[in-house]
PDB file of C-alpha atoms in Angstrom:
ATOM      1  CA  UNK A 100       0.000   0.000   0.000  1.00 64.00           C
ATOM      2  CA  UNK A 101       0.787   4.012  -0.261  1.00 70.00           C
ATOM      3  CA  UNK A 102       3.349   4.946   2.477  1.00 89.00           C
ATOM      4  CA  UNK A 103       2.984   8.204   3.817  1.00 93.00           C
ATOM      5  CA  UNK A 104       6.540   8.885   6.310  1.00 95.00           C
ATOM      6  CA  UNK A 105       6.831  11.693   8.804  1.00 96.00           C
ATOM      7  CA  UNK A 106       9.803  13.404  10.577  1.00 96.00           C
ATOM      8  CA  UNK A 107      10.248  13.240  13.392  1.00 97.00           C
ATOM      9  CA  UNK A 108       9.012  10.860  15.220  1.00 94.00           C
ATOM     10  CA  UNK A 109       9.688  12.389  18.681  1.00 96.00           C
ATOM     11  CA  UNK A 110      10.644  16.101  19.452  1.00 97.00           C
ATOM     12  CA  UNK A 111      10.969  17.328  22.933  1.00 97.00           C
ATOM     13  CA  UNK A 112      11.194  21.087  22.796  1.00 96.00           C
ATOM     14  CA  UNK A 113      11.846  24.387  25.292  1.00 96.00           C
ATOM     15  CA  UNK A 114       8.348  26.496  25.586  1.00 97.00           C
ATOM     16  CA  UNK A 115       8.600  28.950  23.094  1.00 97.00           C
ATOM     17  CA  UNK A 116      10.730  27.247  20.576  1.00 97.00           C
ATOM     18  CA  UNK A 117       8.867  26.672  17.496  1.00 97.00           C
ATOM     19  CA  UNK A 118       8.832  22.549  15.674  1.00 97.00           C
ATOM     20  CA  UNK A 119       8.753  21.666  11.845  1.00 97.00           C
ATOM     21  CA  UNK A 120       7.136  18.176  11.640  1.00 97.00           C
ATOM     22  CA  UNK A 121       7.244  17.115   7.802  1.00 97.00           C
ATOM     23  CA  UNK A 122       4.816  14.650   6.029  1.00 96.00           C
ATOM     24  CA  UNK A 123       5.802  13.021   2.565  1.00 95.00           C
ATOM     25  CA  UNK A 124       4.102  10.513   0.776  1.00 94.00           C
ATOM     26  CA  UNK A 125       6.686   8.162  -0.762  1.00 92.00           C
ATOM     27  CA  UNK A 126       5.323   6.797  -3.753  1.00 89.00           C
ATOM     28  CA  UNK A 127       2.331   8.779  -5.169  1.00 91.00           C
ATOM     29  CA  UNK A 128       1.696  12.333  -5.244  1.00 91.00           C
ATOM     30  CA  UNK A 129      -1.024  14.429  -2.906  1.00 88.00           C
ATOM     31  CA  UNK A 130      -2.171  17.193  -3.793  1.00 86.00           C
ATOM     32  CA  UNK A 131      -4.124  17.152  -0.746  1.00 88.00           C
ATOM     33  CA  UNK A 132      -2.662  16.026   3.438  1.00 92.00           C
ATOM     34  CA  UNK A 133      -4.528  16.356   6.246  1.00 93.00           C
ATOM     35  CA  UNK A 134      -3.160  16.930   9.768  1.00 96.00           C
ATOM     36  CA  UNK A 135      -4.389  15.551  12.852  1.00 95.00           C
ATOM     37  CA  UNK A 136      -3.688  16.075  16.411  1.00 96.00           C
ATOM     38  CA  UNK A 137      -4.388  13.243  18.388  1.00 93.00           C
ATOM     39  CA  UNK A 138      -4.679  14.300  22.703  1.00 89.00           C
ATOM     40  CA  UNK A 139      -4.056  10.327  24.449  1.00 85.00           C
ATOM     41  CA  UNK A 140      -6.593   8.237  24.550  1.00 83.00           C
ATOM     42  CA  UNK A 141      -8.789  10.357  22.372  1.00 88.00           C
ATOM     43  CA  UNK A 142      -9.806  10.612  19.214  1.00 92.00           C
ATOM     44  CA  UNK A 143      -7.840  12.379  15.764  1.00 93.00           C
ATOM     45  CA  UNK A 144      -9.126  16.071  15.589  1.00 94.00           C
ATOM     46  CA  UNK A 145      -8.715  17.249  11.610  1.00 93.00           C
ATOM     47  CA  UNK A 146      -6.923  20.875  12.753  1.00 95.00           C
ATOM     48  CA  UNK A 147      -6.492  21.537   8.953  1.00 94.00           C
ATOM     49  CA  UNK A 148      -5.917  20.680   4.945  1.00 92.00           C
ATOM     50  CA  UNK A 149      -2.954  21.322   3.792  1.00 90.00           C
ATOM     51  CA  UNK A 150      -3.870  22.101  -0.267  1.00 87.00           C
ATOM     52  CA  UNK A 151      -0.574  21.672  -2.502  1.00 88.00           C
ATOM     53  CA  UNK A 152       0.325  25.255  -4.329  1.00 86.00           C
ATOM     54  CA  UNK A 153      -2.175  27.151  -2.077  1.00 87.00           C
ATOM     55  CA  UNK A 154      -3.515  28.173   1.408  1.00 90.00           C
ATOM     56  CA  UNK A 155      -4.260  25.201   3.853  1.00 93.00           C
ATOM     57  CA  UNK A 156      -8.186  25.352   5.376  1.00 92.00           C
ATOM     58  CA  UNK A 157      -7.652  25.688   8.983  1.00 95.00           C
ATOM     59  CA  UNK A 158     -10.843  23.727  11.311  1.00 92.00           C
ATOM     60  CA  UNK A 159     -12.949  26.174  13.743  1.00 91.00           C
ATOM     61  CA  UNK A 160     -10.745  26.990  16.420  1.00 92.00           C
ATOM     62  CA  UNK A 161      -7.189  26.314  15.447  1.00 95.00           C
ATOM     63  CA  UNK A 162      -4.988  28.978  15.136  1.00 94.00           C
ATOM     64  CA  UNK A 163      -3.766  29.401  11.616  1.00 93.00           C
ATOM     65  CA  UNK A 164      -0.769  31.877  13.023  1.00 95.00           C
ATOM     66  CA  UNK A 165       0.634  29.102  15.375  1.00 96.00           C
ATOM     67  CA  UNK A 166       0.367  26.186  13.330  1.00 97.00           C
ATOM     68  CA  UNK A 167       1.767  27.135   9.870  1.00 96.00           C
ATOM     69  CA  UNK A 168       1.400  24.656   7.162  1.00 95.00           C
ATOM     70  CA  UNK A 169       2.841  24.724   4.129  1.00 92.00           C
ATOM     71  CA  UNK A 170       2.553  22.105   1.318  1.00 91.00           C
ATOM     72  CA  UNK A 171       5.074  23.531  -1.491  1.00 83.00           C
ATOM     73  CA  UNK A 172       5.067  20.128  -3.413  1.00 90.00           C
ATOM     74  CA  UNK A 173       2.846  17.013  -4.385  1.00 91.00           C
ATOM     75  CA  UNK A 174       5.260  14.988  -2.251  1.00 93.00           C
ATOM     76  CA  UNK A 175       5.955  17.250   0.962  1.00 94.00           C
ATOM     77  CA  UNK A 176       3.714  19.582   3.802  1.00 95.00           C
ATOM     78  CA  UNK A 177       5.198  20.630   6.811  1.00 96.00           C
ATOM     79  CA  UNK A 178       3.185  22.060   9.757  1.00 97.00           C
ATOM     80  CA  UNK A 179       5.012  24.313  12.080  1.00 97.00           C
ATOM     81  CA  UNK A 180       4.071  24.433  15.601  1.00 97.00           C
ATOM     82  CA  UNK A 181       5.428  28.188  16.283  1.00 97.00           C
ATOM     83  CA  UNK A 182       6.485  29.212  19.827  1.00 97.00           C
ATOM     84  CA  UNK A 183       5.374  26.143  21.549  1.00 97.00           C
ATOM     85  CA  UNK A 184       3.601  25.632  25.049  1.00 96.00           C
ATOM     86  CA  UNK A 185       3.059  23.127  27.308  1.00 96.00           C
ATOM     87  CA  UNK A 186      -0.436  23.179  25.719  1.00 95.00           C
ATOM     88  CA  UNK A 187       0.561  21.903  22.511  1.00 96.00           C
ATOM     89  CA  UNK A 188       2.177  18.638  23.444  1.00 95.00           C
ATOM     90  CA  UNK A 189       0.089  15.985  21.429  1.00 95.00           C
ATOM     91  CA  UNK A 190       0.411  13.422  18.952  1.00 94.00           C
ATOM     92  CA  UNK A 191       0.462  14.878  15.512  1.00 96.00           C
ATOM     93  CA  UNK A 192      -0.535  12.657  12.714  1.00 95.00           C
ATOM     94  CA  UNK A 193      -0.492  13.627   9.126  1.00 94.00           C
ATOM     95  CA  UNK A 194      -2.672  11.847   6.185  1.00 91.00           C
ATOM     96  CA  UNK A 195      -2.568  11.761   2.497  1.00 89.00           C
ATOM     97  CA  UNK A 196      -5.519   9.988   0.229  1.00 81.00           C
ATOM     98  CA  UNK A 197      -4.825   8.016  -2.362  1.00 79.00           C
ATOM     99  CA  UNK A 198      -7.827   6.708  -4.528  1.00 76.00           C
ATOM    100  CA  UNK A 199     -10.385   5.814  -1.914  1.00 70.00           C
ATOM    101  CA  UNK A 200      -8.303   5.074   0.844  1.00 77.00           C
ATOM    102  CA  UNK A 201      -6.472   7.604   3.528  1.00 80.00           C
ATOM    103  CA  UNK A 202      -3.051   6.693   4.710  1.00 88.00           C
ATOM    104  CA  UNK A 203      -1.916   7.850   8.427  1.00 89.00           C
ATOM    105  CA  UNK A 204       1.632   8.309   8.774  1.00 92.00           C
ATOM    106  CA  UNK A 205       3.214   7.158  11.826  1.00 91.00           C
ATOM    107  CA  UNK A 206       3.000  10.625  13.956  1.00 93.00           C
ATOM    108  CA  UNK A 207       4.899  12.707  15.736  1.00 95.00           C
ATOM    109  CA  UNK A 208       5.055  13.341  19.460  1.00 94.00           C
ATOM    110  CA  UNK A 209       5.506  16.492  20.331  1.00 96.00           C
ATOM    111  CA  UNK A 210       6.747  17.546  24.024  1.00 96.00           C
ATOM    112  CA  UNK A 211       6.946  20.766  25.055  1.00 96.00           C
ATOM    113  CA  UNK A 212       8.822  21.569  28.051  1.00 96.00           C
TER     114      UNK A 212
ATOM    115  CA  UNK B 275     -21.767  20.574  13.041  1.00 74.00           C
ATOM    116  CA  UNK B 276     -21.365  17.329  11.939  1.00 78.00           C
ATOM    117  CA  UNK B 277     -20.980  14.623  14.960  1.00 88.00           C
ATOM    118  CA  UNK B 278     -20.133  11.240  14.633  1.00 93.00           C
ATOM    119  CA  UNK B 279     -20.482   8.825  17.894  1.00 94.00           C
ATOM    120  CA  UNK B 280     -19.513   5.742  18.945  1.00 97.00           C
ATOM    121  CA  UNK B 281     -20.321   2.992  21.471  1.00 97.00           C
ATOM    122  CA  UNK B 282     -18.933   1.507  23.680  1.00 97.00           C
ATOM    123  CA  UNK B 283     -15.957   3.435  24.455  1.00 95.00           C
ATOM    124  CA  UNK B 284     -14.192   0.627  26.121  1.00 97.00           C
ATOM    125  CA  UNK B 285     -14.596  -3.366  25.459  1.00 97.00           C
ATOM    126  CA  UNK B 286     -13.289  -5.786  27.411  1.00 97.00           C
ATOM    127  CA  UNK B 287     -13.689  -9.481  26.017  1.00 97.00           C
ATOM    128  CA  UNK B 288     -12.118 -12.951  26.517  1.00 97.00           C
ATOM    129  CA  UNK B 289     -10.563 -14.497  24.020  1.00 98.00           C
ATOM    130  CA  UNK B 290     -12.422 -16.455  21.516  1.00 98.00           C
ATOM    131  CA  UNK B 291     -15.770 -14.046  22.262  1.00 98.00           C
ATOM    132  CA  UNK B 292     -17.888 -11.624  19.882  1.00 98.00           C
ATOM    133  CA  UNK B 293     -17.262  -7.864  19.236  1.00 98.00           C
ATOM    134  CA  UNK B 294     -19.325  -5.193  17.902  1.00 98.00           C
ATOM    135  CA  UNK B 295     -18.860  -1.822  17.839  1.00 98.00           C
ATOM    136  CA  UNK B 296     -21.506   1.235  16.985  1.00 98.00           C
ATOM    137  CA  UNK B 297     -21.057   4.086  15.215  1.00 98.00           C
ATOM    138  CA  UNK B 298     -23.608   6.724  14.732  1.00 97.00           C
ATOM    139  CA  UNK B 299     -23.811   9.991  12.962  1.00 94.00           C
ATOM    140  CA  UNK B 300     -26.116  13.630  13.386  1.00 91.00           C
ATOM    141  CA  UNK B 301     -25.872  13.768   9.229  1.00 90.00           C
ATOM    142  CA  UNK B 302     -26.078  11.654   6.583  1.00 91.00           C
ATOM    143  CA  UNK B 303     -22.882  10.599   4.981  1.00 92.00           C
ATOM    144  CA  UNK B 304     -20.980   9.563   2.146  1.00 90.00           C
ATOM    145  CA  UNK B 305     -19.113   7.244   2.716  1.00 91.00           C
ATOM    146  CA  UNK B 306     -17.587   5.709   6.183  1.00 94.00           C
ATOM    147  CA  UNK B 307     -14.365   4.376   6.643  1.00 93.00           C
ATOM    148  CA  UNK B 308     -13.284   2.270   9.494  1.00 96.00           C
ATOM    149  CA  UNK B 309      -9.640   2.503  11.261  1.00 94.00           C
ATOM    150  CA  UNK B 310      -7.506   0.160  13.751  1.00 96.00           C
ATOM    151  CA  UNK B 311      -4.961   1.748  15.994  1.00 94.00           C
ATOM    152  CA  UNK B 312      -2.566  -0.383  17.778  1.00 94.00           C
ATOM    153  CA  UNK B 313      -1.308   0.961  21.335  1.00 89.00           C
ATOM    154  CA  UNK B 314       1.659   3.377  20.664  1.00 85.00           C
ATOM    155  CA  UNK B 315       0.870   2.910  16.589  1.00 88.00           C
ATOM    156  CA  UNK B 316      -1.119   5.313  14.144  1.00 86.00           C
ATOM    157  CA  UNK B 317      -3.995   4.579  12.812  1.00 89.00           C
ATOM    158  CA  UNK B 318      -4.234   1.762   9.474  1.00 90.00           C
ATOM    159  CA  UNK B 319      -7.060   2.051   6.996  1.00 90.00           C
ATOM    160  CA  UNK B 320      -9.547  -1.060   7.171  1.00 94.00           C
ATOM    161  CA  UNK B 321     -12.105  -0.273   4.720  1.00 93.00           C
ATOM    162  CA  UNK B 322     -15.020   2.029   3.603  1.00 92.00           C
ATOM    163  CA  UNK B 323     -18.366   1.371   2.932  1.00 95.00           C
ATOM    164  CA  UNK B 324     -20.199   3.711   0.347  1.00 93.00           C
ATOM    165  CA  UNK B 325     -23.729   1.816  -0.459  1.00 95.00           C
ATOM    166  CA  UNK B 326     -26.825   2.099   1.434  1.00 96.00           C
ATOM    167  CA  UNK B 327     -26.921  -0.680   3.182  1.00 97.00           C
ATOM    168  CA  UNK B 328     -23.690  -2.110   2.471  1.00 97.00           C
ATOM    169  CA  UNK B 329     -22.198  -5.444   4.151  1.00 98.00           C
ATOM    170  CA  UNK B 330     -18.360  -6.024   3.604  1.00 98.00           C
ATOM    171  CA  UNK B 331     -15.941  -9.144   5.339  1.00 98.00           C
ATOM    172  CA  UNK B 332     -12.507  -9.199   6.013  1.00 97.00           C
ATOM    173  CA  UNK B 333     -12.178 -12.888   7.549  1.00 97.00           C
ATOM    174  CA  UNK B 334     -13.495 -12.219  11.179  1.00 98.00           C
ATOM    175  CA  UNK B 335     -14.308  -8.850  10.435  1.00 98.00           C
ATOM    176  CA  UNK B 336     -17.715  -7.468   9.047  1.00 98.00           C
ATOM    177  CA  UNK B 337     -18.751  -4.199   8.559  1.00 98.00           C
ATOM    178  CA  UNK B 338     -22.384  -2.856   7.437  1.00 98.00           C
ATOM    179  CA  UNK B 339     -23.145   0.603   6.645  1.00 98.00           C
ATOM    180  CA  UNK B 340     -26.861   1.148   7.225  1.00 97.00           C
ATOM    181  CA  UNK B 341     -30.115   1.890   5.317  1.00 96.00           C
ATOM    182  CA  UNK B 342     -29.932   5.867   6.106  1.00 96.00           C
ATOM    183  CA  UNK B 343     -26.358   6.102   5.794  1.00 95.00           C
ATOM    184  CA  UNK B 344     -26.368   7.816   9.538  1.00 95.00           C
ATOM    185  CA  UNK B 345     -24.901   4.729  10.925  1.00 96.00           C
ATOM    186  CA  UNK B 346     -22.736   1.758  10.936  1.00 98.00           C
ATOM    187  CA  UNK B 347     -21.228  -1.138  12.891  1.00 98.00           C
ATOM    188  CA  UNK B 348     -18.038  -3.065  12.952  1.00 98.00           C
ATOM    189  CA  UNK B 349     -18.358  -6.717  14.762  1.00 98.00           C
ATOM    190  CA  UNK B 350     -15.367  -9.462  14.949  1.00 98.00           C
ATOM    191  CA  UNK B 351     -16.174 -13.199  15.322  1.00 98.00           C
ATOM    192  CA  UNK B 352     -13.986 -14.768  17.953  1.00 98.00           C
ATOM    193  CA  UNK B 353     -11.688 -12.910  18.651  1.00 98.00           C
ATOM    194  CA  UNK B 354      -7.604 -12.948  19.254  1.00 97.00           C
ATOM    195  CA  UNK B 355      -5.208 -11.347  21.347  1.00 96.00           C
ATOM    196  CA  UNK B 356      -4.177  -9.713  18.257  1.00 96.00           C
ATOM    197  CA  UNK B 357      -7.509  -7.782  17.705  1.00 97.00           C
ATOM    198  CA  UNK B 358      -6.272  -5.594  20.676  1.00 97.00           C
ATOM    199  CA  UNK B 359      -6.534  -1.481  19.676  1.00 97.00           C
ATOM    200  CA  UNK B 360      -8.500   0.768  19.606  1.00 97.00           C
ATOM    201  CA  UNK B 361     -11.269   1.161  16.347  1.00 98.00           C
ATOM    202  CA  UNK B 362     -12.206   4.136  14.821  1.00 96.00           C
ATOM    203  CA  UNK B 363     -15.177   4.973  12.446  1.00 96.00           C
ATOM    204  CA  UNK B 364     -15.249   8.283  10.565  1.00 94.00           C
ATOM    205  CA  UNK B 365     -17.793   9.900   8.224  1.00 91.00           C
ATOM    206  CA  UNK B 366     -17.167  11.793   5.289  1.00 85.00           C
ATOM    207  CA  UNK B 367     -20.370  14.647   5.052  1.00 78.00           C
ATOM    208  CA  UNK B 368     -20.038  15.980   1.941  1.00 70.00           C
ATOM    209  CA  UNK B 369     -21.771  19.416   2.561  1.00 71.00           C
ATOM    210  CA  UNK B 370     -18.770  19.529   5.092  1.00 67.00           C
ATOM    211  CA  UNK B 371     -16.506  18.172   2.914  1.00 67.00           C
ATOM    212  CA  UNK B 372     -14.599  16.628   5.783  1.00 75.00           C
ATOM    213  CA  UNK B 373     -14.407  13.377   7.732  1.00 83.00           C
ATOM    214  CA  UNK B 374     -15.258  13.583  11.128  1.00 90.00           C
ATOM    215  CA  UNK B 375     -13.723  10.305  13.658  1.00 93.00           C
ATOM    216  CA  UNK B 376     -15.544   8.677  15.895  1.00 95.00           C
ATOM    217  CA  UNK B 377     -14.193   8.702  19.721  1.00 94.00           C
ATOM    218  CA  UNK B 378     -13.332   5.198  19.167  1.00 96.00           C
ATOM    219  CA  UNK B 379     -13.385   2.054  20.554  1.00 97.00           C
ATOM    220  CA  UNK B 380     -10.331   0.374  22.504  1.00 97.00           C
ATOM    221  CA  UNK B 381     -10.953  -3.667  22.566  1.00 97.00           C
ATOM    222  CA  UNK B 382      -8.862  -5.480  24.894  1.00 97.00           C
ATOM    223  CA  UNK B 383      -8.657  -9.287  24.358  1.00 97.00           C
ATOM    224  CA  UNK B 384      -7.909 -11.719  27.752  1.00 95.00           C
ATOM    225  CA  UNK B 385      -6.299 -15.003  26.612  1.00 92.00           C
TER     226      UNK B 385
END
């Protein structure tokens, strides 16, 4: 099936300090990811779609200033947690569909200190 | 806005018994797809239903999408230790043009 990799896997970070966490899909192109933050033992929350070559469409209530996406190819969107709190430590998952099916990549755990 | 529910939150089941979990939505959908999340792993695609009505197997797993499209249900036949994780249902509403996830349910399996 379509593998979708994300980097990294783990990040522990100062407060304040903002975090790049990429998503690629490795063999197809997206023009369309989806991230997800993921609070534990909870469910995914879509906080956006990243939209290759234009704006990303941010959910009600999450803050399009502090997490910055940007999906400048068919292969690649990052989303950018900037200066980071306590708050913000979650499980961030991106996704990527491919014909009918979504692919999850593995996520990134974000700590903030 | 679109909510999508699901029962029972938590399942607790000996080895070799039934599963079922529910999955209900406040708008009709799409399509519904169905997820398995292993402790500590992301979530893996299992399969989506798009049909009114629709009944799909995967071994010991069946899913059915129902008449009104509002609801659906997952259910494993005997199951094994390795059915452990937590499921997830999610609804695609396309006047939303999202997919909303169900809270899920985590299935824990006693040998």
């Amino acid at each position: 099936g379509a593998v979708v990799s994300q980097h990294p896997s783990r990040v522990i970070c100062k407060s304040g300090t903002s975090v790049k966490i990429e998503c690629r899909s490795l063999d197809f192109q997206a023009t369309t990811m989806f991230w997800y933050r993921q609070f534990p033992k909870q469910s995914l929350m879509l906080m956006a779609t990243s939209n290759e070559g234009s704006k990303a469409t941010y959910e009600q209530g999450v803050e399009k200033d502090k997490f910055l996406i940007n999906h400048a190819s068919l292969t690649l969107s990052t989303l950018t947690v900037t200066s980071a709190h306590p708050e913000d430590s979650s499980f961030y998952i991106c996704s990527a569909n491919r014909y009918n099916e979504q692919f999850f990549g593995p996520g990134t755990r974000l700590t903030v200190l | 806005g679109q909510q999508v529910m699901q029962i029972p939150q938590y399942q607790h089941v000996q080895e070799g018994e039934d599963f079922t979990t529910y999955c209900n939505s406040s708008t009709t959908l799409s399509n519904i797809q169905w997820y398995k999340q292993r402790p500590g792993g992301h979530p893996v695609f299992l399969i989506q239903l798009v049909k009114s009505g629709e009944v799909k197997k995967q071994k010991r797993l069946t899913f059915q999408f129902g008449e009104a499209k509002k609801n659906s249900s997952l259910h494993i036949t005997a199951t094994q230790t390795t059915d452990v994780g937590t499921y997830f249902c999610a609804g695609l509403d396309t006047n939303a043009g999202k997919s909303t996830f169900g809270d899920g349910t985590t299935l824990t399996v006693k040998p």
